[in-house]
């Protein structure tokens, strides 16, 4: 029997689709996420840099810490708690804002960047579907970045607590003065809950929108992401003298009324007022997740059709 050499060569080389069929989708997703983390160092470098700067400033502030603690002893418990918890609230707020900025800029560049540097040709040649690729990119700002920021906040606050306690002990004061006003376990639980629910799930439509724009825009994706929202708000205001669209964006950005009290992150003992069943059952959250799925679907289709810029 005669077999053509071309036929032998073609049969010996598996197509990308055949290879993808042999590899579980979960493994491909994990591999793609690891690739995103490897290529985008800012995801973890930026929060770590901010945490390092905050710790440096806090260590300098500890120089006069014992004297300030003696002065606080003359105040009531509420003022003592607010003064002691202030640095913890500040570091949490700074790192949360950093996480939001990192997630936004990452989403804007996630698909646009690989089209601009033409690396999309290489990535599309791999046995990884567009669905897995977009899902891996969406999981970075929605889930992994929030877990990373929460962990960095908890570690930073723990170092701050240990350093302040050590300074008090060195000055002859009791370290319990700080620990009683800084409930470490409650802070940690609240941090993870706040970041996953608000900054992750509630903000998911914004990240998905940025990914969709990133997969479509040929230049200046930031303008294409921002200008439509501004235009819709202006047209609504001029035509109907209302601002429902802007209120809707603010509602989604702030997490609705269900967890609105937790947005300020003060006082830290508000963890006891959280009601996950009510907050996770808010219609606005699930509507936002449905919009997220729609944006990601469009982003997947666009990645399949769009070539290098």
PDB file of C-alpha atoms in Angstrom:
ATOM      1  CA  UNK A   1       0.000   0.000   0.000  1.00  0.00           C
ATOM      2  CA  UNK A   2       1.371   3.392  -0.966  1.00  0.00           C
ATOM      3  CA  UNK A   3       1.028   6.221   1.507  1.00  0.00           C
ATOM      4  CA  UNK A   4       1.824   9.767   0.513  1.00  0.00           C
ATOM      5  CA  UNK A   5       4.594  11.443   2.544  1.00  0.00           C
ATOM      6  CA  UNK A   6       2.393  14.502   3.041  1.00  0.00           C
ATOM      7  CA  UNK A   7      -0.309  12.353   4.550  1.00  0.00           C
ATOM      8  CA  UNK A   8       2.186  10.808   6.984  1.00  0.00           C
ATOM      9  CA  UNK A   9       3.489  14.240   7.970  1.00  0.00           C
ATOM     10  CA  UNK A  10      -0.006  15.614   8.477  1.00  0.00           C
ATOM     11  CA  UNK A  11      -1.057  12.636  10.572  1.00  0.00           C
ATOM     12  CA  UNK A  12       2.038  12.892  12.779  1.00  0.00           C
ATOM     13  CA  UNK A  13       1.419  16.548  13.694  1.00  0.00           C
ATOM     14  CA  UNK A  14      -1.599  17.125  15.878  1.00  0.00           C
ATOM     15  CA  UNK A  15      -3.679  20.213  15.183  1.00  0.00           C
ATOM     16  CA  UNK A  16      -4.148  22.774  17.952  1.00  0.00           C
ATOM     17  CA  UNK A  17      -7.800  21.815  18.274  1.00  0.00           C
ATOM     18  CA  UNK A  18      -6.883  18.162  18.690  1.00  0.00           C
ATOM     19  CA  UNK A  19      -4.326  19.010  21.342  1.00  0.00           C
ATOM     20  CA  UNK A  20      -6.822  21.245  23.145  1.00  0.00           C
ATOM     21  CA  UNK A  21      -9.335  18.410  23.169  1.00  0.00           C
ATOM     22  CA  UNK A  22      -6.837  16.216  25.024  1.00  0.00           C
ATOM     23  CA  UNK A  23      -6.084  18.830  27.697  1.00  0.00           C
ATOM     24  CA  UNK A  24      -8.755  19.590  30.325  1.00  0.00           C
ATOM     25  CA  UNK A  25     -10.198  23.089  30.107  1.00  0.00           C
ATOM     26  CA  UNK A  26      -9.397  23.709  33.773  1.00  0.00           C
ATOM     27  CA  UNK A  27      -5.704  23.014  33.161  1.00  0.00           C
ATOM     28  CA  UNK A  28      -5.681  25.341  30.167  1.00  0.00           C
ATOM     29  CA  UNK A  29      -7.343  28.031  32.285  1.00  0.00           C
ATOM     30  CA  UNK A  30      -4.769  27.641  35.066  1.00  0.00           C
ATOM     31  CA  UNK A  31      -1.946  27.772  32.540  1.00  0.00           C
ATOM     32  CA  UNK A  32      -3.401  30.911  30.965  1.00  0.00           C
ATOM     33  CA  UNK A  33      -3.765  32.606  34.361  1.00  0.00           C
ATOM     34  CA  UNK A  34      -0.161  31.785  35.211  1.00  0.00           C
ATOM     35  CA  UNK A  35       0.869  33.277  31.897  1.00  0.00           C
ATOM     36  CA  UNK A  36      -1.007  36.495  32.698  1.00  0.00           C
ATOM     37  CA  UNK A  37       0.664  36.743  36.100  1.00  0.00           C
ATOM     38  CA  UNK A  38       4.071  36.101  34.553  1.00  0.00           C
ATOM     39  CA  UNK A  39       3.657  38.744  31.852  1.00  0.00           C
ATOM     40  CA  UNK A  40       1.987  41.444  33.954  1.00  0.00           C
ATOM     41  CA  UNK A  41       4.209  42.115  36.941  1.00  0.00           C
ATOM     42  CA  UNK A  42       2.274  45.257  37.864  1.00  0.00           C
ATOM     43  CA  UNK A  43      -0.532  43.049  39.179  1.00  0.00           C
ATOM     44  CA  UNK A  44       1.484  42.303  42.296  1.00  0.00           C
ATOM     45  CA  UNK A  45       4.388  44.758  42.106  1.00  0.00           C
ATOM     46  CA  UNK A  46       2.187  47.872  42.366  1.00  0.00           C
ATOM     47  CA  UNK A  47       0.303  46.794  45.543  1.00  0.00           C
ATOM     48  CA  UNK A  48       3.536  45.571  47.117  1.00  0.00           C
ATOM     49  CA  UNK A  49       5.260  48.882  46.332  1.00  0.00           C
ATOM     50  CA  UNK A  50       2.403  50.874  47.888  1.00  0.00           C
ATOM     51  CA  UNK A  51       2.435  48.613  50.945  1.00  0.00           C
ATOM     52  CA  UNK A  52       6.187  49.085  51.279  1.00  0.00           C
ATOM     53  CA  UNK A  53       5.878  52.877  51.129  1.00  0.00           C
ATOM     54  CA  UNK A  54       3.086  52.856  53.705  1.00  0.00           C
ATOM     55  CA  UNK A  55       5.121  50.663  56.047  1.00  0.00           C
ATOM     56  CA  UNK A  56       8.131  52.942  55.654  1.00  0.00           C
ATOM     57  CA  UNK A  57       6.035  55.964  56.586  1.00  0.00           C
ATOM     58  CA  UNK A  58       4.427  54.100  59.470  1.00  0.00           C
ATOM     59  CA  UNK A  59       7.809  53.110  60.905  1.00  0.00           C
ATOM     60  CA  UNK A  60       8.878  56.756  60.851  1.00  0.00           C
ATOM     61  CA  UNK A  61       5.610  57.683  62.563  1.00  0.00           C
ATOM     62  CA  UNK A  62       6.387  55.238  65.388  1.00  0.00           C
ATOM     63  CA  UNK A  63       9.107  57.566  66.655  1.00  0.00           C
ATOM     64  CA  UNK A  64       6.580  59.571  68.650  1.00  0.00           C
ATOM     65  CA  UNK A  65       4.078  56.775  69.094  1.00  0.00           C
ATOM     66  CA  UNK A  66       4.511  56.173  72.871  1.00  0.00           C
ATOM     67  CA  UNK A  67       3.928  59.866  73.625  1.00  0.00           C
ATOM     68  CA  UNK A  68       0.788  59.919  71.479  1.00  0.00           C
ATOM     69  CA  UNK A  69      -0.525  56.828  73.228  1.00  0.00           C
ATOM     70  CA  UNK A  70      -0.097  58.494  76.613  1.00  0.00           C
ATOM     71  CA  UNK A  71      -2.049  61.488  75.325  1.00  0.00           C
ATOM     72  CA  UNK A  72      -4.805  59.205  74.006  1.00  0.00           C
ATOM     73  CA  UNK A  73      -5.302  57.677  77.447  1.00  0.00           C
ATOM     74  CA  UNK A  74      -7.103  60.868  78.478  1.00  0.00           C
ATOM     75  CA  UNK A  75      -9.717  60.449  75.730  1.00  0.00           C
ATOM     76  CA  UNK A  76     -12.808  58.263  75.718  1.00  0.00           C
ATOM     77  CA  UNK A  77     -12.788  54.752  74.240  1.00  0.00           C
ATOM     78  CA  UNK A  78     -14.398  55.774  70.942  1.00  0.00           C
ATOM     79  CA  UNK A  79     -11.770  58.434  70.200  1.00  0.00           C
ATOM     80  CA  UNK A  80      -8.976  56.069  71.207  1.00  0.00           C
ATOM     81  CA  UNK A  81     -10.300  53.413  68.853  1.00  0.00           C
ATOM     82  CA  UNK A  82     -10.627  55.837  65.919  1.00  0.00           C
ATOM     83  CA  UNK A  83      -7.112  57.198  66.456  1.00  0.00           C
ATOM     84  CA  UNK A  84      -5.513  53.757  66.713  1.00  0.00           C
ATOM     85  CA  UNK A  85      -7.460  52.283  63.804  1.00  0.00           C
ATOM     86  CA  UNK A  86      -6.752  55.291  61.574  1.00  0.00           C
ATOM     87  CA  UNK A  87      -3.486  53.995  60.062  1.00  0.00           C
ATOM     88  CA  UNK A  88      -5.070  50.595  59.388  1.00  0.00           C
ATOM     89  CA  UNK A  89      -7.992  52.209  57.585  1.00  0.00           C
ATOM     90  CA  UNK A  90      -5.601  54.387  55.597  1.00  0.00           C
ATOM     91  CA  UNK A  91      -3.447  51.505  54.392  1.00  0.00           C
ATOM     92  CA  UNK A  92      -6.549  49.505  53.457  1.00  0.00           C
ATOM     93  CA  UNK A  93      -7.977  52.422  51.481  1.00  0.00           C
ATOM     94  CA  UNK A  94      -4.725  53.133  49.641  1.00  0.00           C
ATOM     95  CA  UNK A  95      -4.249  49.501  48.641  1.00  0.00           C
ATOM     96  CA  UNK A  96      -7.874  49.162  47.549  1.00  0.00           C
ATOM     97  CA  UNK A  97      -7.561  52.200  45.291  1.00  0.00           C
ATOM     98  CA  UNK A  98      -4.297  50.779  43.959  1.00  0.00           C
ATOM     99  CA  UNK A  99      -6.026  47.488  43.215  1.00  0.00           C
ATOM    100  CA  UNK A 100      -8.821  49.261  41.342  1.00  0.00           C
ATOM    101  CA  UNK A 101      -6.346  51.210  39.212  1.00  0.00           C
ATOM    102  CA  UNK A 102      -4.248  48.136  38.480  1.00  0.00           C
ATOM    103  CA  UNK A 103      -7.363  46.158  37.521  1.00  0.00           C
ATOM    104  CA  UNK A 104      -8.647  48.922  35.244  1.00  0.00           C
ATOM    105  CA  UNK A 105      -5.367  49.480  33.391  1.00  0.00           C
ATOM    106  CA  UNK A 106      -4.749  45.743  33.127  1.00  0.00           C
ATOM    107  CA  UNK A 107      -8.208  45.183  31.607  1.00  0.00           C
ATOM    108  CA  UNK A 108      -7.743  47.994  29.105  1.00  0.00           C
ATOM    109  CA  UNK A 109      -4.429  46.570  27.911  1.00  0.00           C
ATOM    110  CA  UNK A 110      -5.133  42.837  28.251  1.00  0.00           C
ATOM    111  CA  UNK A 111      -6.367  42.270  24.686  1.00  0.00           C
ATOM    112  CA  UNK A 112      -5.335  45.551  23.079  1.00  0.00           C
ATOM    113  CA  UNK A 113      -1.685  45.114  24.031  1.00  0.00           C
ATOM    114  CA  UNK A 114      -1.257  41.701  22.420  1.00  0.00           C
ATOM    115  CA  UNK A 115      -2.913  43.002  19.242  1.00  0.00           C
ATOM    116  CA  UNK A 116      -0.631  46.037  19.215  1.00  0.00           C
ATOM    117  CA  UNK A 117       2.625  44.086  19.633  1.00  0.00           C
ATOM    118  CA  UNK A 118       1.291  41.356  17.309  1.00  0.00           C
ATOM    119  CA  UNK A 119       1.845  38.659  19.919  1.00  0.00           C
ATOM    120  CA  UNK A 120      -1.794  37.692  19.399  1.00  0.00           C
ATOM    121  CA  UNK A 121      -0.656  35.714  16.335  1.00  0.00           C
ATOM    122  CA  UNK A 122       1.491  33.522  18.553  1.00  0.00           C
ATOM    123  CA  UNK A 123      -1.093  33.086  21.301  1.00  0.00           C
ATOM    124  CA  UNK A 124      -3.805  32.181  18.811  1.00  0.00           C
ATOM    125  CA  UNK A 125      -1.545  29.462  17.401  1.00  0.00           C
ATOM    126  CA  UNK A 126      -1.560  27.701  20.767  1.00  0.00           C
ATOM    127  CA  UNK A 127      -4.244  25.114  21.611  1.00  0.00           C
ATOM    128  CA  UNK A 128      -6.086  27.556  23.874  1.00  0.00           C
ATOM    129  CA  UNK A 129      -9.550  28.717  22.885  1.00  0.00           C
ATOM    130  CA  UNK A 130     -10.699  32.324  22.887  1.00  0.00           C
ATOM    131  CA  UNK A 131     -13.136  31.498  25.673  1.00  0.00           C
ATOM    132  CA  UNK A 132     -10.362  30.247  27.956  1.00  0.00           C
ATOM    133  CA  UNK A 133      -8.142  33.200  27.080  1.00  0.00           C
ATOM    134  CA  UNK A 134     -10.787  35.824  27.844  1.00  0.00           C
ATOM    135  CA  UNK A 135     -11.883  33.964  30.981  1.00  0.00           C
ATOM    136  CA  UNK A 136      -8.311  33.900  32.282  1.00  0.00           C
ATOM    137  CA  UNK A 137      -7.910  37.620  31.655  1.00  0.00           C
ATOM    138  CA  UNK A 138     -11.246  38.421  33.331  1.00  0.00           C
ATOM    139  CA  UNK A 139     -10.397  36.346  36.395  1.00  0.00           C
ATOM    140  CA  UNK A 140      -7.341  38.509  37.131  1.00  0.00           C
ATOM    141  CA  UNK A 141      -9.117  41.766  38.108  1.00  0.00           C
ATOM    142  CA  UNK A 142     -12.327  40.130  39.340  1.00  0.00           C
ATOM    143  CA  UNK A 143     -10.870  37.433  41.603  1.00  0.00           C
ATOM    144  CA  UNK A 144      -7.095  37.014  41.816  1.00  0.00           C
ATOM    145  CA  UNK A 145      -6.233  40.685  42.181  1.00  0.00           C
ATOM    146  CA  UNK A 146      -8.773  41.077  44.983  1.00  0.00           C
ATOM    147  CA  UNK A 147      -7.380  38.081  46.862  1.00  0.00           C
ATOM    148  CA  UNK A 148      -3.856  39.398  46.414  1.00  0.00           C
ATOM    149  CA  UNK A 149      -4.733  42.910  47.631  1.00  0.00           C
ATOM    150  CA  UNK A 150      -6.628  41.508  50.615  1.00  0.00           C
ATOM    151  CA  UNK A 151      -3.653  39.326  51.568  1.00  0.00           C
ATOM    152  CA  UNK A 152      -1.242  42.261  51.240  1.00  0.00           C
ATOM    153  CA  UNK A 153      -3.508  44.442  53.391  1.00  0.00           C
ATOM    154  CA  UNK A 154      -3.746  41.797  56.106  1.00  0.00           C
ATOM    155  CA  UNK A 155       0.023  41.204  56.131  1.00  0.00           C
ATOM    156  CA  UNK A 156       0.744  44.943  56.171  1.00  0.00           C
ATOM    157  CA  UNK A 157      -1.670  45.576  59.024  1.00  0.00           C
ATOM    158  CA  UNK A 158      -0.196  42.658  60.936  1.00  0.00           C
ATOM    159  CA  UNK A 159       3.312  44.107  60.605  1.00  0.00           C
ATOM    160  CA  UNK A 160       1.971  47.485  61.726  1.00  0.00           C
ATOM    161  CA  UNK A 161       0.319  45.900  64.746  1.00  0.00           C
ATOM    162  CA  UNK A 162       3.460  43.987  65.735  1.00  0.00           C
ATOM    163  CA  UNK A 163       5.720  47.020  65.247  1.00  0.00           C
ATOM    164  CA  UNK A 164       3.499  49.333  67.311  1.00  0.00           C
ATOM    165  CA  UNK A 165       3.202  46.720  70.065  1.00  0.00           C
ATOM    166  CA  UNK A 166       6.978  46.279  70.149  1.00  0.00           C
ATOM    167  CA  UNK A 167       7.488  50.048  70.430  1.00  0.00           C
ATOM    168  CA  UNK A 168       5.028  50.254  73.309  1.00  0.00           C
ATOM    169  CA  UNK A 169       6.711  47.376  75.111  1.00  0.00           C
ATOM    170  CA  UNK A 170      10.081  49.030  74.626  1.00  0.00           C
ATOM    171  CA  UNK A 171       8.785  52.235  76.218  1.00  0.00           C
ATOM    172  CA  UNK A 172       7.360  50.408  79.218  1.00  0.00           C
ATOM    173  CA  UNK A 173       3.711  50.566  78.159  1.00  0.00           C
ATOM    174  CA  UNK A 174       1.278  47.720  77.639  1.00  0.00           C
ATOM    175  CA  UNK A 175       0.957  46.332  74.104  1.00  0.00           C
ATOM    176  CA  UNK A 176      -2.674  45.450  74.806  1.00  0.00           C
ATOM    177  CA  UNK A 177      -3.516  49.139  74.383  1.00  0.00           C
ATOM    178  CA  UNK A 178      -3.233  48.649  70.635  1.00  0.00           C
ATOM    179  CA  UNK A 179      -4.393  45.046  70.279  1.00  0.00           C
ATOM    180  CA  UNK A 180      -7.681  45.650  72.101  1.00  0.00           C
ATOM    181  CA  UNK A 181      -8.634  48.364  69.607  1.00  0.00           C
ATOM    182  CA  UNK A 182      -7.431  46.482  66.513  1.00  0.00           C
ATOM    183  CA  UNK A 183      -9.386  43.207  66.162  1.00  0.00           C
ATOM    184  CA  UNK A 184      -7.074  41.377  63.783  1.00  0.00           C
ATOM    185  CA  UNK A 185      -9.401  38.462  62.959  1.00  0.00           C
ATOM    186  CA  UNK A 186     -12.358  40.739  62.236  1.00  0.00           C
ATOM    187  CA  UNK A 187     -10.218  43.022  60.113  1.00  0.00           C
ATOM    188  CA  UNK A 188      -8.941  40.104  58.056  1.00  0.00           C
ATOM    189  CA  UNK A 189     -12.368  38.597  57.466  1.00  0.00           C
ATOM    190  CA  UNK A 190     -13.874  41.956  56.609  1.00  0.00           C
ATOM    191  CA  UNK A 191     -11.044  42.719  54.196  1.00  0.00           C
ATOM    192  CA  UNK A 192     -11.486  39.535  52.193  1.00  0.00           C
ATOM    193  CA  UNK A 193     -15.267  39.861  52.211  1.00  0.00           C
ATOM    194  CA  UNK A 194     -15.221  43.515  51.193  1.00  0.00           C
ATOM    195  CA  UNK A 195     -12.754  43.031  48.333  1.00  0.00           C
ATOM    196  CA  UNK A 196     -14.309  39.870  46.899  1.00  0.00           C
ATOM    197  CA  UNK A 197     -17.919  41.066  47.068  1.00  0.00           C
ATOM    198  CA  UNK A 198     -17.576  44.771  46.287  1.00  0.00           C
ATOM    199  CA  UNK A 199     -14.325  45.197  44.362  1.00  0.00           C
ATOM    200  CA  UNK A 200     -14.671  41.834  42.631  1.00  0.00           C
ATOM    201  CA  UNK A 201     -18.282  40.871  41.962  1.00  0.00           C
ATOM    202  CA  UNK A 202     -19.914  44.317  42.009  1.00  0.00           C
ATOM    203  CA  UNK A 203     -17.158  45.846  39.862  1.00  0.00           C
ATOM    204  CA  UNK A 204     -17.104  42.907  37.436  1.00  0.00           C
ATOM    205  CA  UNK A 205     -19.200  44.728  34.762  1.00  0.00           C
ATOM    206  CA  UNK A 206     -16.672  47.562  34.638  1.00  0.00           C
ATOM    207  CA  UNK A 207     -13.748  45.193  34.133  1.00  0.00           C
ATOM    208  CA  UNK A 208     -15.677  43.216  31.505  1.00  0.00           C
ATOM    209  CA  UNK A 209     -16.530  46.442  29.678  1.00  0.00           C
ATOM    210  CA  UNK A 210     -12.858  47.440  29.648  1.00  0.00           C
ATOM    211  CA  UNK A 211     -11.904  43.998  28.307  1.00  0.00           C
ATOM    212  CA  UNK A 212     -14.506  44.317  25.560  1.00  0.00           C
ATOM    213  CA  UNK A 213     -13.161  47.737  24.577  1.00  0.00           C
ATOM    214  CA  UNK A 214      -9.628  46.341  24.711  1.00  0.00           C
ATOM    215  CA  UNK A 215     -10.578  43.640  22.217  1.00  0.00           C
ATOM    216  CA  UNK A 216     -12.203  46.133  19.830  1.00  0.00           C
ATOM    217  CA  UNK A 217     -10.333  49.451  19.895  1.00  0.00           C
ATOM    218  CA  UNK A 218      -7.612  50.082  17.342  1.00  0.00           C
ATOM    219  CA  UNK A 219      -6.102  52.979  19.315  1.00  0.00           C
ATOM    220  CA  UNK A 220      -6.629  54.958  22.559  1.00  0.00           C
ATOM    221  CA  UNK A 221      -8.786  52.330  24.311  1.00  0.00           C
ATOM    222  CA  UNK A 222      -9.038  54.575  27.376  1.00  0.00           C
ATOM    223  CA  UNK A 223     -11.018  57.179  25.432  1.00  0.00           C
ATOM    224  CA  UNK A 224     -13.292  54.555  23.885  1.00  0.00           C
ATOM    225  CA  UNK A 225     -13.956  53.147  27.354  1.00  0.00           C
ATOM    226  CA  UNK A 226     -14.764  56.481  29.022  1.00  0.00           C
ATOM    227  CA  UNK A 227     -16.316  58.696  26.342  1.00  0.00           C
ATOM    228  CA  UNK A 228     -19.458  56.574  25.712  1.00  0.00           C
ATOM    229  CA  UNK A 229     -20.437  56.779  29.386  1.00  0.00           C
ATOM    230  CA  UNK A 230     -19.870  60.534  29.418  1.00  0.00           C
ATOM    231  CA  UNK A 231     -21.845  60.963  26.186  1.00  0.00           C
ATOM    232  CA  UNK A 232     -24.796  58.909  27.430  1.00  0.00           C
ATOM    233  CA  UNK A 233     -24.913  60.876  30.662  1.00  0.00           C
ATOM    234  CA  UNK A 234     -24.776  64.227  28.859  1.00  0.00           C
ATOM    235  CA  UNK A 235     -27.465  63.269  26.331  1.00  0.00           C
ATOM    236  CA  UNK A 236     -29.748  62.023  29.107  1.00  0.00           C
ATOM    237  CA  UNK A 237     -29.233  65.202  31.120  1.00  0.00           C
ATOM    238  CA  UNK A 238     -29.875  67.506  28.149  1.00  0.00           C
ATOM    239  CA  UNK A 239     -32.823  65.563  26.716  1.00  0.00           C
ATOM    240  CA  UNK A 240     -34.662  64.488  29.869  1.00  0.00           C
ATOM    241  CA  UNK A 241     -32.978  66.440  32.681  1.00  0.00           C
ATOM    242  CA  UNK A 242     -32.380  63.172  34.546  1.00  0.00           C
ATOM    243  CA  UNK A 243     -29.303  61.253  35.615  1.00  0.00           C
ATOM    244  CA  UNK A 244     -30.496  57.673  35.872  1.00  0.00           C
ATOM    245  CA  UNK A 245     -27.504  56.359  33.930  1.00  0.00           C
ATOM    246  CA  UNK A 246     -25.015  58.090  36.207  1.00  0.00           C
ATOM    247  CA  UNK A 247     -26.874  56.923  39.302  1.00  0.00           C
ATOM    248  CA  UNK A 248     -26.828  53.371  37.953  1.00  0.00           C
ATOM    249  CA  UNK A 249     -23.049  53.518  37.487  1.00  0.00           C
ATOM    250  CA  UNK A 250     -22.574  54.936  40.984  1.00  0.00           C
ATOM    251  CA  UNK A 251     -24.890  52.270  42.412  1.00  0.00           C
ATOM    252  CA  UNK A 252     -22.847  49.518  40.758  1.00  0.00           C
ATOM    253  CA  UNK A 253     -19.545  51.135  41.691  1.00  0.00           C
ATOM    254  CA  UNK A 254     -20.468  51.509  45.358  1.00  0.00           C
ATOM    255  CA  UNK A 255     -22.023  48.075  45.681  1.00  0.00           C
ATOM    256  CA  UNK A 256     -25.617  49.182  46.156  1.00  0.00           C
ATOM    257  CA  UNK A 257     -27.261  49.889  49.467  1.00  0.00           C
ATOM    258  CA  UNK A 258     -26.659  46.391  50.801  1.00  0.00           C
ATOM    259  CA  UNK A 259     -22.997  46.890  51.642  1.00  0.00           C
ATOM    260  CA  UNK A 260     -22.893  50.632  51.456  1.00  0.00           C
ATOM    261  CA  UNK A 261     -22.082  50.917  55.140  1.00  0.00           C
ATOM    262  CA  UNK A 262     -18.945  48.818  54.710  1.00  0.00           C
ATOM    263  CA  UNK A 263     -17.483  51.011  52.005  1.00  0.00           C
ATOM    264  CA  UNK A 264     -16.051  53.495  54.482  1.00  0.00           C
ATOM    265  CA  UNK A 265     -14.170  50.726  56.304  1.00  0.00           C
ATOM    266  CA  UNK A 266     -14.769  52.482  59.633  1.00  0.00           C
ATOM    267  CA  UNK A 267     -15.327  51.447  62.268  1.00  0.00           C
ATOM    268  CA  UNK A 268     -13.707  48.064  61.839  1.00  0.00           C
ATOM    269  CA  UNK A 269     -16.194  46.282  64.091  1.00  0.00           C
ATOM    270  CA  UNK A 270     -18.937  46.634  61.457  1.00  0.00           C
ATOM    271  CA  UNK A 271     -18.170  43.053  60.419  1.00  0.00           C
ATOM    272  CA  UNK A 272     -20.877  41.931  62.752  1.00  0.00           C
ATOM    273  CA  UNK A 273     -23.451  43.836  60.684  1.00  0.00           C
ATOM    274  CA  UNK A 274     -22.665  42.033  57.444  1.00  0.00           C
ATOM    275  CA  UNK A 275     -25.451  39.906  56.037  1.00  0.00           C
ATOM    276  CA  UNK A 276     -23.976  37.909  53.139  1.00  0.00           C
ATOM    277  CA  UNK A 277     -27.324  36.339  52.275  1.00  0.00           C
ATOM    278  CA  UNK A 278     -28.927  39.717  51.732  1.00  0.00           C
ATOM    279  CA  UNK A 279     -25.964  41.277  49.985  1.00  0.00           C
ATOM    280  CA  UNK A 280     -25.285  38.375  47.644  1.00  0.00           C
ATOM    281  CA  UNK A 281     -29.014  38.177  46.860  1.00  0.00           C
ATOM    282  CA  UNK A 282     -29.291  41.804  45.759  1.00  0.00           C
ATOM    283  CA  UNK A 283     -30.790  41.976  42.217  1.00  0.00           C
ATOM    284  CA  UNK A 284     -28.266  44.643  41.208  1.00  0.00           C
ATOM    285  CA  UNK A 285     -25.419  42.212  41.795  1.00  0.00           C
ATOM    286  CA  UNK A 286     -26.876  39.499  39.577  1.00  0.00           C
ATOM    287  CA  UNK A 287     -27.919  41.945  36.884  1.00  0.00           C
ATOM    288  CA  UNK A 288     -24.362  43.215  36.882  1.00  0.00           C
ATOM    289  CA  UNK A 289     -23.006  39.667  36.576  1.00  0.00           C
ATOM    290  CA  UNK A 290     -25.358  39.042  33.641  1.00  0.00           C
ATOM    291  CA  UNK A 291     -24.038  42.194  31.964  1.00  0.00           C
ATOM    292  CA  UNK A 292     -20.525  40.954  32.726  1.00  0.00           C
ATOM    293  CA  UNK A 293     -21.233  37.689  30.921  1.00  0.00           C
ATOM    294  CA  UNK A 294     -22.584  39.615  27.920  1.00  0.00           C
ATOM    295  CA  UNK A 295     -19.512  41.862  27.717  1.00  0.00           C
ATOM    296  CA  UNK A 296     -17.168  38.888  28.018  1.00  0.00           C
ATOM    297  CA  UNK A 297     -19.083  37.041  25.295  1.00  0.00           C
ATOM    298  CA  UNK A 298     -18.668  39.996  22.952  1.00  0.00           C
ATOM    299  CA  UNK A 299     -14.983  40.295  23.916  1.00  0.00           C
ATOM    300  CA  UNK A 300     -14.499  36.616  23.044  1.00  0.00           C
ATOM    301  CA  UNK A 301     -16.123  37.050  19.638  1.00  0.00           C
ATOM    302  CA  UNK A 302     -14.095  40.162  18.925  1.00  0.00           C
ATOM    303  CA  UNK A 303     -10.821  38.448  19.862  1.00  0.00           C
ATOM    304  CA  UNK A 304     -11.652  35.697  17.430  1.00  0.00           C
ATOM    305  CA  UNK A 305     -12.276  38.165  14.605  1.00  0.00           C
ATOM    306  CA  UNK A 306      -9.785  40.943  15.285  1.00  0.00           C
ATOM    307  CA  UNK A 307      -6.231  40.685  14.052  1.00  0.00           C
ATOM    308  CA  UNK A 308      -3.080  42.631  14.878  1.00  0.00           C
ATOM    309  CA  UNK A 309      -3.254  46.413  14.706  1.00  0.00           C
TER     310      UNK A 309
END
